[in-house]
């Protein structure tokens, strides 16, 4: 097995953020990696925005006709992974320059270490629209490990897919599988950022329909309604990102 990282990037309608994510990978101080992008049925301009990156031989691009859910998308990439370490880079999050290097240093210390995780920056902005940024050296209080924080050894374990009904969060379910393989260690350094934004709701809603979590129509309606109320005032925070995206589309050479 090749030494290095397979970086898995599942994406669904994140055109405004995905270039930032890919550029953060290109800037890594550790450069022995491949990127597998799973376009899980995007209906926006994602493919056009990343067309120049797709010429890179280190980038593998898979396009699903339909949105199949997070579990299936990640499993597609795991089946194709060529490297011995697996990292995750959701298309709306990003790495600091030395993120992969610090994770690798931990994983290389012992074969008993199955998973390493970094600290993470995140925002806890509420409906007021005021940005409130936090940092966590380990797991965010009240949450499981975020995908962007994690790197682990390649195993035969797979994520829960749509045909399986589970009550636990998908992240927790997969991380729990890996605890049987070895120990988890922290880098004790904040080297990535988890991005909170209104369009992230698409991932959550899509996951509920297609990623292994059952939910009735009434509950789904309530979730969508509450999400709209809580995020209307925060839409202005995306104005700058959207302007960048539109400007790129306007000047991009075919």
Short mmCIF file of C-alpha atoms in Angstrom, two decimals:
data_model
loop_
_atom_site.label_atom_id
_atom_site.label_comp_id
_atom_site.label_asym_id
_atom_site.label_seq_id
_atom_site.Cartn_x
_atom_site.Cartn_y
_atom_site.Cartn_z
CA UNK A 1 0.00 0.00 0.00
CA UNK A 2 1.27 3.48 -0.89
CA UNK A 3 2.43 5.68 1.98
CA UNK A 4 0.51 8.92 2.27
CA UNK A 5 -3.06 10.20 2.39
CA UNK A 6 -6.17 9.58 0.39
CA UNK A 7 -8.19 12.73 1.05
CA UNK A 8 -11.92 12.19 0.54
CA UNK A 9 -14.08 15.16 -0.42
CA UNK A 10 -17.83 14.49 -0.59
CA UNK A 11 -19.68 17.48 -2.01
CA UNK A 12 -23.24 18.54 -2.69
CA UNK A 13 -23.96 22.06 -3.97
CA UNK A 14 -21.03 23.84 -2.31
CA UNK A 15 -19.74 25.81 -5.32
CA UNK A 16 -19.10 28.91 -3.19
CA UNK A 17 -16.73 27.05 -0.87
CA UNK A 18 -15.13 24.15 -2.74
CA UNK A 19 -12.23 26.05 -4.31
CA UNK A 20 -11.15 27.27 -0.89
CA UNK A 21 -11.14 23.67 0.35
CA UNK A 22 -9.10 22.33 -2.56
CA UNK A 23 -6.61 25.20 -2.38
CA UNK A 24 -6.06 24.45 1.31
CA UNK A 25 -5.05 20.91 0.34
CA UNK A 26 -2.71 22.13 -2.40
CA UNK A 27 -0.91 24.28 0.20
CA UNK A 28 -0.17 21.39 2.56
CA UNK A 29 3.40 21.05 3.81
CA UNK A 30 2.99 17.28 3.37
CA UNK A 31 2.46 16.65 -0.33
CA UNK A 32 2.15 12.87 -0.75
CA UNK A 33 -1.61 12.64 -1.19
CA UNK A 34 -4.41 12.02 -3.64
CA UNK A 35 -7.77 13.76 -3.61
CA UNK A 36 -10.97 11.89 -4.43
CA UNK A 37 -13.88 14.26 -5.06
CA UNK A 38 -17.33 12.69 -5.00
CA UNK A 39 -19.83 14.99 -6.69
CA UNK A 40 -22.96 13.55 -5.10
CA UNK A 41 -25.53 14.79 -7.60
CA UNK A 42 -24.69 18.52 -7.45
CA UNK A 43 -27.20 20.75 -9.22
CA UNK A 44 -25.17 23.96 -8.94
CA UNK A 45 -22.00 25.13 -10.73
CA UNK A 46 -19.59 22.99 -8.70
CA UNK A 47 -18.19 21.09 -11.67
CA UNK A 48 -17.50 24.26 -13.66
CA UNK A 49 -15.84 25.95 -10.70
CA UNK A 50 -13.37 23.10 -10.19
CA UNK A 51 -12.70 22.17 -13.83
CA UNK A 52 -9.11 23.44 -13.69
CA UNK A 53 -8.32 21.32 -10.62
CA UNK A 54 -9.57 18.18 -12.37
CA UNK A 55 -6.58 18.30 -14.74
CA UNK A 56 -4.26 17.51 -11.83
CA UNK A 57 -3.25 13.80 -11.91
CA UNK A 58 -3.50 13.74 -8.10
CA UNK A 59 -7.22 14.50 -8.31
CA UNK A 60 -9.79 11.77 -8.95
CA UNK A 61 -13.30 12.96 -9.77
CA UNK A 62 -16.48 10.89 -9.48
CA UNK A 63 -19.88 12.28 -10.45
CA UNK A 64 -23.11 10.68 -9.24
CA UNK A 65 -26.24 11.39 -11.24
CA UNK A 66 -28.34 11.50 -8.07
CA UNK A 67 -27.73 12.53 -4.48
CA UNK A 68 -27.01 9.20 -2.78
CA UNK A 69 -26.16 10.46 0.71
CA UNK A 70 -22.96 10.95 2.66
CA UNK A 71 -22.43 7.31 3.58
CA UNK A 72 -22.55 6.04 0.02
CA UNK A 73 -20.42 8.89 -1.32
CA UNK A 74 -17.65 8.28 1.20
CA UNK A 75 -17.74 4.53 0.60
CA UNK A 76 -17.26 5.09 -3.13
CA UNK A 77 -14.04 6.92 -2.36
CA UNK A 78 -12.88 4.35 0.20
CA UNK A 79 -13.15 1.62 -2.43
CA UNK A 80 -10.78 3.59 -4.68
CA UNK A 81 -8.30 4.76 -2.05
CA UNK A 82 -4.66 4.03 -2.90
CA UNK A 83 -2.94 5.34 0.23
CA UNK A 84 -2.56 3.87 3.70
CA UNK A 85 -4.03 6.85 5.56
CA UNK A 86 -7.53 8.27 5.01
CA UNK A 87 -8.37 11.93 5.65
CA UNK A 88 -11.57 13.85 5.00
CA UNK A 89 -12.08 17.33 3.60
CA UNK A 90 -15.76 18.28 3.24
CA UNK A 91 -15.98 20.85 0.48
CA UNK A 92 -17.10 23.68 2.77
CA UNK A 93 -14.32 23.16 5.34
CA UNK A 94 -10.58 23.71 5.00
CA UNK A 95 -7.14 22.77 6.30
CA UNK A 96 -4.34 24.89 7.70
CA UNK A 97 -1.06 24.39 5.82
CA UNK A 98 0.42 21.81 8.22
CA UNK A 99 -2.76 19.83 8.94
CA UNK A 100 -1.82 16.59 7.18
CA UNK A 101 1.76 16.76 8.40
CA UNK A 102 0.74 16.91 12.06
CA UNK A 103 -1.78 14.08 11.66
CA UNK A 104 0.82 11.91 9.95
CA UNK A 105 3.33 12.52 12.72
CA UNK A 106 0.85 11.06 15.21
CA UNK A 107 -0.19 8.08 13.07
CA UNK A 108 3.43 7.19 12.34
CA UNK A 109 4.30 6.89 16.02
CA UNK A 110 2.75 3.46 16.53
CA UNK A 111 0.84 0.79 14.63
CA UNK A 112 -1.52 0.73 17.60
CA UNK A 113 -2.78 4.20 16.68
CA UNK A 114 -5.77 3.80 14.36
CA UNK A 115 -7.04 7.37 14.28
CA UNK A 116 -5.56 10.81 14.88
CA UNK A 117 -7.55 14.01 15.18
CA UNK A 118 -6.66 17.67 15.26
CA UNK A 119 -8.23 20.56 17.06
CA UNK A 120 -10.77 22.58 15.09
CA UNK A 121 -11.99 26.15 14.70
CA UNK A 122 -15.71 26.64 14.33
CA UNK A 123 -18.37 29.29 14.71
CA UNK A 124 -21.35 29.28 17.01
CA UNK A 125 -23.21 32.11 15.33
CA UNK A 126 -26.91 32.24 16.09
CA UNK A 127 -29.93 33.88 14.49
CA UNK A 128 -28.62 37.37 15.31
CA UNK A 129 -26.09 37.06 12.51
CA UNK A 130 -23.16 37.93 14.80
CA UNK A 131 -20.13 35.75 14.10
CA UNK A 132 -18.83 33.93 17.18
CA UNK A 133 -15.69 31.87 16.58
CA UNK A 134 -14.43 29.18 18.92
CA UNK A 135 -11.53 26.75 19.07
CA UNK A 136 -11.46 23.23 20.42
CA UNK A 137 -8.28 21.22 20.93
CA UNK A 138 -10.28 18.00 20.76
CA UNK A 139 -13.93 17.16 20.27
CA UNK A 140 -16.36 20.07 20.20
CA UNK A 141 -18.54 20.06 23.34
CA UNK A 142 -21.76 18.19 22.64
CA UNK A 143 -20.61 16.87 19.25
CA UNK A 144 -18.76 13.95 17.74
CA UNK A 145 -15.48 14.27 15.87
CA UNK A 146 -15.95 16.26 12.67
CA UNK A 147 -14.77 14.71 9.42
CA UNK A 148 -12.32 17.53 8.73
CA UNK A 149 -10.48 16.81 12.00
CA UNK A 150 -9.82 13.16 11.36
CA UNK A 151 -7.29 10.90 9.68
CA UNK A 152 -7.17 7.13 10.17
CA UNK A 153 -5.54 4.02 8.84
CA UNK A 154 -7.21 2.44 5.85
CA UNK A 155 -9.40 -0.46 6.97
CA UNK A 156 -12.19 -2.57 5.50
CA UNK A 157 -14.78 -0.68 7.54
CA UNK A 158 -17.43 1.25 5.67
CA UNK A 159 -19.94 4.00 6.44
CA UNK A 160 -23.64 3.31 6.94
CA UNK A 161 -25.59 3.66 3.69
CA UNK A 162 -29.20 4.41 2.88
CA UNK A 163 -30.58 0.88 3.07
CA UNK A 164 -29.55 0.58 6.71
CA UNK A 165 -31.63 2.32 9.39
CA UNK A 166 -29.65 3.54 12.36
CA UNK A 167 -30.46 5.77 15.30
CA UNK A 168 -26.89 6.98 15.91
CA UNK A 169 -25.17 9.77 14.07
CA UNK A 170 -23.21 8.55 11.05
CA UNK A 171 -19.95 10.01 12.31
CA UNK A 172 -20.22 8.33 15.69
CA UNK A 173 -21.18 5.01 14.10
CA UNK A 174 -18.09 4.93 11.89
CA UNK A 175 -15.67 6.23 14.51
CA UNK A 176 -17.04 3.59 16.88
CA UNK A 177 -16.12 0.86 14.40
CA UNK A 178 -12.54 2.09 14.35
CA UNK A 179 -12.18 1.90 18.14
CA UNK A 180 -12.00 -1.87 17.73
CA UNK A 181 -8.90 -1.47 15.55
CA UNK A 182 -6.74 0.60 17.90
CA UNK A 183 -6.44 3.81 19.87
CA UNK A 184 -7.36 7.41 19.02
CA UNK A 185 -4.88 10.23 19.67
CA UNK A 186 -5.06 14.01 19.49
CA UNK A 187 -2.47 16.23 17.84
CA UNK A 188 -3.30 18.90 20.44
CA UNK A 189 -3.13 21.50 17.68
CA UNK A 190 -5.91 23.41 15.92
CA UNK A 191 -5.17 22.91 12.22
CA UNK A 192 -8.52 23.01 10.41
CA UNK A 193 -11.82 24.84 10.29
CA UNK A 194 -15.38 23.53 10.27
CA UNK A 195 -17.64 25.99 8.47
CA UNK A 196 -21.19 26.67 9.61
CA UNK A 197 -23.48 28.23 7.01
CA UNK A 198 -27.10 28.08 5.79
CA UNK A 199 -26.37 25.98 2.70
CA UNK A 200 -24.98 23.30 4.98
CA UNK A 201 -28.60 22.39 5.64
CA UNK A 202 -28.71 20.77 2.23
CA UNK A 203 -26.17 18.23 3.42
CA UNK A 204 -28.15 17.53 6.57
CA UNK A 205 -31.49 17.19 4.80
CA UNK A 206 -29.99 15.10 2.00
CA UNK A 207 -28.38 12.87 4.59
CA UNK A 208 -31.68 12.30 6.37
CA UNK A 209 -33.29 11.12 3.16
CA UNK A 210 -30.37 9.25 1.68
CA UNK A 211 -27.72 8.47 4.25
CA UNK A 212 -29.14 5.96 6.65
CA UNK A 213 -31.36 7.98 9.00
CA UNK A 214 -35.14 7.54 8.89
CA UNK A 215 -37.36 10.55 9.53
CA UNK A 216 -41.07 11.14 9.01
CA UNK A 217 -42.46 13.90 6.80
CA UNK A 218 -43.81 15.98 9.68
CA UNK A 219 -40.48 16.01 11.47
CA UNK A 220 -38.71 16.87 8.23
CA UNK A 221 -41.06 19.81 7.66
CA UNK A 222 -40.46 21.10 11.17
CA UNK A 223 -36.69 20.85 10.78
CA UNK A 224 -36.76 22.72 7.48
CA UNK A 225 -39.02 25.44 8.94
CA UNK A 226 -36.85 25.96 12.02
CA UNK A 227 -33.67 25.98 9.93
CA UNK A 228 -35.08 28.74 7.75
CA UNK A 229 -36.07 30.87 10.74
CA UNK A 230 -32.66 30.46 12.35
CA UNK A 231 -30.62 31.28 9.28
CA UNK A 232 -32.40 34.15 7.50
CA UNK A 233 -30.35 36.81 9.31
CA UNK A 234 -27.13 34.90 8.68
CA UNK A 235 -27.56 34.83 4.91
CA UNK A 236 -25.77 38.16 4.70
CA UNK A 237 -22.61 36.47 5.98
CA UNK A 238 -22.47 34.54 2.69
CA UNK A 239 -22.72 37.64 0.53
CA UNK A 240 -18.97 38.02 0.20
CA UNK A 241 -18.41 34.35 -0.67
CA UNK A 242 -21.16 34.43 -3.28
CA UNK A 243 -19.73 37.57 -4.88
CA UNK A 244 -16.37 35.84 -5.20
CA UNK A 245 -18.02 32.84 -6.82
CA UNK A 246 -19.92 35.00 -9.33
CA UNK A 247 -16.81 37.01 -10.15
CA UNK A 248 -14.84 33.83 -10.79
CA UNK A 249 -17.57 32.54 -13.10
CA UNK A 250 -17.60 35.83 -14.99
CA UNK A 251 -13.86 35.94 -15.71
CA UNK A 252 -13.05 32.24 -15.99
CA UNK A 253 -11.50 31.32 -19.33
CA UNK A 254 -13.31 28.38 -21.02
#
